[in-house]
Protein backbone atom coordinates (compact mmCIF):
# COMPACT_ATOMS: atom_id res chain seq x y z
CA MET A 1 159.77 83.33 -290.55
CA ASN A 2 161.96 86.11 -288.42
CA LYS A 3 163.09 83.68 -285.46
CA THR A 4 163.26 86.85 -283.15
CA THR A 5 159.92 88.35 -284.23
CA ASP A 6 157.40 88.20 -281.36
CA ALA A 7 159.70 86.15 -279.22
CA ILE A 8 159.68 85.59 -275.60
CA LEU A 9 162.45 87.56 -274.05
CA ALA A 10 163.69 85.00 -270.90
CA CYS A 11 166.62 86.80 -268.65
CA VAL A 12 168.96 84.39 -266.87
CA ASP A 13 171.33 85.20 -264.24
CA GLY A 14 173.24 82.17 -263.24
CA SER A 15 170.89 82.43 -259.94
CA SER A 16 168.42 79.81 -258.21
CA TYR A 17 165.67 81.61 -260.26
CA THR A 18 167.24 80.53 -263.85
CA ASP A 19 165.94 76.83 -263.99
CA SER A 20 162.21 78.32 -263.24
CA VAL A 21 162.47 81.43 -265.71
CA CYS A 22 163.41 78.67 -268.59
CA ALA A 23 160.82 76.01 -267.79
CA GLN A 24 158.58 79.13 -267.33
CA ALA A 25 159.76 80.60 -270.54
CA ALA A 26 159.28 76.90 -271.71
CA TRP A 27 155.41 77.25 -270.95
CA ALA A 28 154.53 80.25 -272.37
CA ALA A 29 156.41 78.92 -275.35
CA GLN A 30 154.45 76.37 -276.46
CA ARG A 31 150.81 77.97 -275.65
CA LEU A 32 151.70 80.99 -277.93
CA GLN A 33 153.82 79.20 -280.46
CA ALA A 34 156.71 81.72 -280.45
CA PRO A 35 160.28 81.65 -280.20
CA VAL A 36 162.45 82.36 -276.83
CA GLN A 37 165.13 84.71 -276.86
CA VAL A 38 167.08 83.83 -273.85
CA LEU A 39 168.88 87.05 -272.54
CA HIS A 40 172.00 87.70 -269.99
CA VAL A 41 173.43 90.85 -269.51
CA GLN A 42 176.51 91.16 -268.06
CA PRO A 43 176.36 94.18 -265.77
CA THR A 44 178.74 97.35 -265.99
CA HIS A 45 180.93 96.62 -263.27
CA THR A 46 182.27 93.56 -264.56
CA ASP A 47 183.35 95.38 -267.25
CA TYR A 48 187.12 94.98 -267.18
CA ALA A 49 189.34 97.75 -268.67
CA ALA A 50 192.81 96.69 -271.12
CA PRO A 51 196.28 97.68 -269.67
CA ARG A 52 196.61 101.37 -269.93
CA ASP A 53 199.99 103.16 -269.81
CA LEU A 54 201.08 104.13 -266.37
CA SER A 55 204.25 105.30 -266.19
CA GLY A 56 203.50 108.82 -265.48
CA ALA A 57 201.05 107.93 -262.26
CA ILE A 58 202.63 109.98 -259.32
CA GLY A 59 204.37 108.57 -257.07
CA LEU A 60 204.57 105.26 -259.36
CA GLY A 61 207.98 104.14 -258.77
CA ALA A 62 209.07 100.43 -257.82
CA LYS A 63 204.81 99.75 -257.56
CA SER A 64 204.58 99.60 -261.03
CA SER A 65 204.66 95.83 -261.40
CA LEU A 66 202.00 95.28 -258.51
CA LEU A 67 199.86 97.74 -260.60
CA GLU A 68 200.49 95.91 -264.01
CA LYS A 69 199.74 92.73 -262.13
CA LEU A 70 196.16 94.01 -260.91
CA THR A 71 195.51 94.85 -264.68
CA GLN A 72 196.34 91.33 -265.89
CA VAL A 73 193.70 90.08 -262.52
CA ASP A 74 191.24 92.87 -264.04
CA GLU A 75 191.79 91.13 -267.43
CA GLU A 76 191.30 87.86 -266.12
CA ARG A 77 188.07 88.33 -263.64
CA GLY A 78 186.32 90.13 -267.18
CA LYS A 79 187.38 86.31 -269.16
CA LEU A 80 185.40 84.91 -266.30
CA ASP A 81 183.14 86.84 -266.75
CA ASN A 82 182.02 86.23 -269.86
CA GLN A 83 182.72 82.28 -269.75
CA LYS A 84 180.56 82.12 -267.02
CA GLY A 85 177.88 84.06 -268.98
CA LYS A 86 178.21 81.32 -272.03
CA VAL A 87 177.68 78.56 -269.40
CA ILE A 88 174.58 80.49 -268.28
CA LEU A 89 173.56 81.01 -271.93
CA GLU A 90 173.94 77.13 -272.48
CA HIS A 91 172.34 75.55 -269.22
CA ALA A 92 169.60 77.76 -270.86
CA SER A 93 169.36 76.73 -274.13
CA SER A 94 169.63 73.13 -272.55
CA GLU A 95 167.14 73.13 -270.43
CA LEU A 96 164.59 74.69 -272.86
CA THR A 97 165.58 72.24 -275.07
CA ASP A 98 164.52 69.31 -273.03
CA ALA A 99 161.24 70.81 -272.52
CA GLY A 100 160.54 70.44 -276.10
CA ILE A 101 161.29 73.86 -277.21
CA GLY A 102 163.56 74.34 -280.57
CA GLY A 103 162.56 73.39 -284.36
CA GLU A 104 160.81 76.07 -286.79
CA VAL A 105 158.59 77.10 -284.67
CA THR A 106 159.60 77.97 -281.15
CA PRO A 107 163.53 78.27 -282.17
CA ILE A 108 165.99 79.07 -279.77
CA VAL A 109 168.30 82.54 -279.48
CA THR A 110 170.88 83.33 -277.27
CA LEU A 111 172.17 86.82 -276.62
CA HIS A 112 174.92 87.62 -274.99
CA ARG A 113 175.12 91.66 -273.62
CA ARG A 114 177.17 93.67 -271.37
CA GLY A 115 175.66 97.11 -269.89
CA SER A 116 172.20 97.64 -268.18
CA LEU A 117 169.31 94.92 -268.04
CA VAL A 118 166.72 98.03 -268.35
CA GLU A 119 168.37 99.29 -271.73
CA THR A 120 169.05 96.06 -272.97
CA ILE A 121 165.24 94.90 -272.36
CA SER A 122 164.33 98.44 -273.81
CA GLU A 123 166.50 97.88 -277.11
CA LEU A 124 164.56 94.39 -277.41
CA GLU A 125 160.54 94.83 -276.44
CA ALA A 126 159.87 95.93 -280.22
CA THR A 127 160.31 92.15 -281.06
CA THR A 128 159.38 90.85 -278.05
CA GLN A 129 155.66 89.72 -276.54
CA LEU A 130 156.39 88.96 -273.13
CA ILE A 131 159.63 89.12 -270.75
CA LEU A 132 160.41 86.93 -268.00
CA LEU A 133 162.26 87.44 -265.54
CA GLY A 134 163.27 85.83 -261.53
CA LYS A 135 161.59 88.20 -259.41
CA ARG A 136 165.94 88.16 -257.42
CA GLY A 137 168.96 87.88 -258.85
CA GLU A 138 172.25 86.06 -258.45
CA HIS A 139 172.97 87.73 -255.08
CA ALA A 140 169.41 88.27 -253.28
CA ASP A 141 169.42 88.42 -249.92
CA PHE A 142 166.49 86.19 -249.41
CA ALA A 143 166.08 85.88 -245.44
CA ARG A 144 165.00 89.86 -245.86
CA LEU A 145 162.84 88.71 -249.27
CA HIS A 146 164.27 91.45 -250.81
CA LEU A 147 163.48 91.98 -254.87
CA GLY A 148 166.05 92.12 -257.11
CA SER A 149 167.38 95.41 -258.11
CA ASN A 150 166.46 95.05 -261.36
CA LEU A 151 163.27 94.00 -261.05
CA GLU A 152 161.28 97.32 -260.56
CA ARG A 153 163.02 99.51 -262.66
CA VAL A 154 162.44 96.45 -265.52
CA VAL A 155 158.62 96.21 -264.66
CA ARG A 156 157.56 100.42 -264.38
CA SER A 157 159.75 100.78 -267.75
CA ALA A 158 158.31 98.10 -269.94
CA HIS A 159 155.62 98.69 -272.39
CA LYS A 160 155.19 94.63 -272.91
CA PRO A 161 153.76 92.10 -270.24
CA VAL A 162 156.20 91.02 -267.57
CA MET A 163 156.23 87.41 -265.96
CA VAL A 164 158.10 86.88 -262.74
CA ALA A 165 159.00 83.45 -262.49
CA ALA A 166 158.00 81.86 -258.55
CA ARG A 167 161.22 80.29 -257.07
CA SER A 168 160.37 76.71 -258.45
CA PHE A 169 158.31 76.05 -261.93
CA HIS A 170 155.18 74.19 -261.76
CA PRO A 171 152.02 73.65 -264.38
CA ILE A 172 149.87 77.14 -264.45
CA HIS A 173 146.27 75.26 -264.58
CA ARG A 174 144.49 77.75 -262.51
CA PHE A 175 144.99 81.83 -262.33
CA VAL A 176 143.19 84.74 -260.52
CA VAL A 177 143.11 88.28 -262.40
CA ALA A 178 143.48 91.40 -259.73
CA TYR A 179 141.08 93.92 -261.33
CA ASP A 180 140.47 97.56 -259.85
CA GLY A 181 139.20 99.14 -263.14
CA GLY A 182 142.55 100.95 -263.55
CA ALA A 183 144.11 101.11 -266.65
CA SER A 184 146.67 98.50 -266.44
CA THR A 185 143.95 95.51 -264.87
CA ARG A 186 142.13 96.96 -268.65
CA LYS A 187 145.18 96.47 -270.57
CA ALA A 188 145.45 92.73 -268.73
CA ILE A 189 141.80 91.82 -269.18
CA ASP A 190 142.33 92.78 -273.11
CA TYR A 191 145.52 91.00 -273.13
CA LEU A 192 143.81 87.67 -271.83
CA ALA A 193 141.08 88.22 -274.81
CA GLN A 194 143.20 88.60 -277.29
CA SER A 195 145.94 86.15 -276.95
CA PRO A 196 146.32 81.90 -276.18
CA LEU A 197 148.95 82.38 -273.07
CA LEU A 198 145.82 81.20 -270.73
CA GLN A 199 142.41 80.18 -272.84
CA GLY A 200 141.76 77.10 -271.71
CA LEU A 201 142.72 77.52 -267.76
CA ASP A 202 140.68 77.95 -264.86
CA CYS A 203 139.62 82.00 -265.02
CA HIS A 204 139.09 84.04 -261.59
CA LEU A 205 138.20 87.49 -261.63
CA LEU A 206 138.59 89.13 -257.93
CA LYS A 207 138.14 92.85 -257.13
CA VAL A 208 138.80 94.73 -253.78
CA GLY A 209 136.69 97.28 -252.91
CA ALA A 210 133.51 98.51 -251.66
CA ASP A 211 130.29 96.51 -252.45
CA SER A 212 128.92 99.29 -254.68
CA GLU A 213 127.45 99.73 -257.78
CA GLU A 214 130.69 101.12 -260.04
CA ASN A 215 132.55 98.30 -258.38
CA ARG A 216 129.78 95.83 -259.64
CA ARG A 217 129.63 97.62 -263.03
CA GLN A 218 133.07 97.43 -263.79
CA LEU A 219 133.91 94.03 -262.41
CA ALA A 220 130.86 92.70 -264.87
CA GLU A 221 131.92 94.36 -267.28
CA ALA A 222 135.43 93.08 -267.03
CA GLU A 223 133.69 88.97 -266.51
CA SER A 224 131.75 89.90 -269.88
CA THR A 225 135.37 90.59 -272.25
CA LEU A 226 136.64 87.55 -270.77
CA GLN A 227 133.38 85.23 -270.98
CA GLN A 228 133.14 86.65 -274.91
CA ALA A 229 136.92 85.72 -275.73
CA GLY A 230 135.71 81.59 -274.51
CA TYR A 231 136.89 81.66 -270.79
CA THR A 232 134.42 80.35 -267.69
CA VAL A 233 134.80 83.27 -265.20
CA HIS A 234 134.30 83.00 -261.43
CA ALA A 235 134.03 86.52 -260.72
CA LEU A 236 133.69 87.69 -256.97
CA LEU A 237 133.64 91.69 -255.22
CA GLN A 238 135.33 91.71 -251.72
CA GLN A 239 136.05 94.01 -249.46
CA GLY A 240 139.23 94.22 -247.35
CA HIS A 241 142.62 95.43 -247.92
CA ALA A 242 143.94 94.83 -251.35
CA ASP A 243 147.22 93.36 -250.33
CA ASP A 244 145.73 90.69 -247.19
CA VAL A 245 142.85 89.75 -250.01
CA LEU A 246 145.14 89.26 -252.63
CA ALA A 247 147.51 86.64 -250.85
CA ASP A 248 144.79 85.11 -248.98
CA TYR A 249 143.04 84.24 -252.70
CA VAL A 250 145.65 82.85 -253.67
CA LYS A 251 146.57 80.85 -251.36
CA THR A 252 143.06 79.74 -250.10
CA GLU A 253 141.97 78.77 -253.73
CA ALA A 254 145.56 77.29 -254.68
CA MET A 255 145.91 79.63 -257.72
CA ASP A 256 149.06 78.74 -259.91
CA LEU A 257 149.26 82.50 -261.07
CA LEU A 258 148.38 86.42 -260.69
CA VAL A 259 147.84 88.62 -262.80
CA MET A 260 148.01 92.52 -262.12
CA GLY A 261 148.65 96.25 -262.73
CA ALA A 262 151.99 96.88 -261.61
CA TYR A 263 152.72 100.07 -260.13
CA GLY A 264 149.59 101.91 -260.24
CA HIS A 265 150.63 104.80 -257.84
CA SER A 266 153.53 107.74 -258.70
CA HIS A 267 157.08 106.34 -257.66
CA ILE A 268 157.66 108.80 -255.01
CA ARG A 269 154.39 107.34 -253.05
CA THR A 270 155.63 104.27 -253.19
CA LEU A 271 158.55 104.83 -252.12
CA ILE A 272 156.54 106.67 -249.03
CA ILE A 273 153.68 103.47 -248.47
CA GLY A 274 154.97 100.67 -250.71
CA SER A 275 152.69 99.43 -253.28
CA THR A 276 150.29 96.17 -253.83
CA THR A 277 152.66 95.11 -256.60
CA SER A 278 156.01 95.45 -254.98
CA ASN A 279 154.16 93.61 -251.47
CA MET A 280 152.85 90.58 -253.78
CA LEU A 281 155.96 90.49 -255.61
CA ARG A 282 157.60 89.70 -252.45
CA SER A 283 155.42 87.73 -250.74
CA CYS A 284 153.33 85.75 -253.86
CA LEU A 285 154.61 81.96 -253.94
CA VAL A 286 153.95 81.59 -257.70
CA PRO A 287 154.06 83.10 -260.95
CA VAL A 288 152.85 86.91 -261.21
CA LEU A 289 151.99 88.27 -264.90
CA MET A 290 151.99 92.25 -264.44
CA PHE A 291 150.95 94.98 -267.14
CA ARG A 292 152.19 98.45 -266.67
């Protein structure tokens, strides 16, 4: 078997989410019987240039020694970043191994790249079936609940499901699908019907909207698809504001995972009024599995 075919791509950066991403990847690998690719991307702002000839610089004079020392410092920083990346990947690999991942069925492959996380994921998507990352990166502002700078870009560009890990991992027993009848949530229903990822777990199907014939029909179709796939489904149509209803349901019904479509509105509209996707990612304390 090709070690990178249909892999789970776990993105790690040394943040407080790294261990949770690894635990979530181990859980998914066991359910999917899939390899895990652990990816650390060193961003371009740490790409330090090699020493160059500064003899022609205007006004260099006696400052040449200082400039050479600064260049050496930049080189050392680059080397330290490389070493940091190796340590992060070694730690992630150890976490996965401790969780029972490795061997012929669920091998572990570590990838250390330099550049853009979004572009790197796009390059690897062809051999990926699930993308995993934390909602906030190494330098996130937790007090203001800022999402990681790469998260929205990854979700918007990805063609494969993206699972956003919570800050700490807990085994998943119950999940809710936020179903709105749109293309992305229909894609989620089709995925759940075909994939072993959530098979056998307690399935809840929630549609937020008016109690209309059309909404009831859409909910019944999604429920039927999941039932035919073997799920026992708890389906509910509830009125209210989507963000509030979803957040309340996840909390009061003790859901372990939220499944939803990603960024249904245009990017410009999202910038003006926000989106259910961003609001749920920002406030939800459980993992979120998203489909675009």
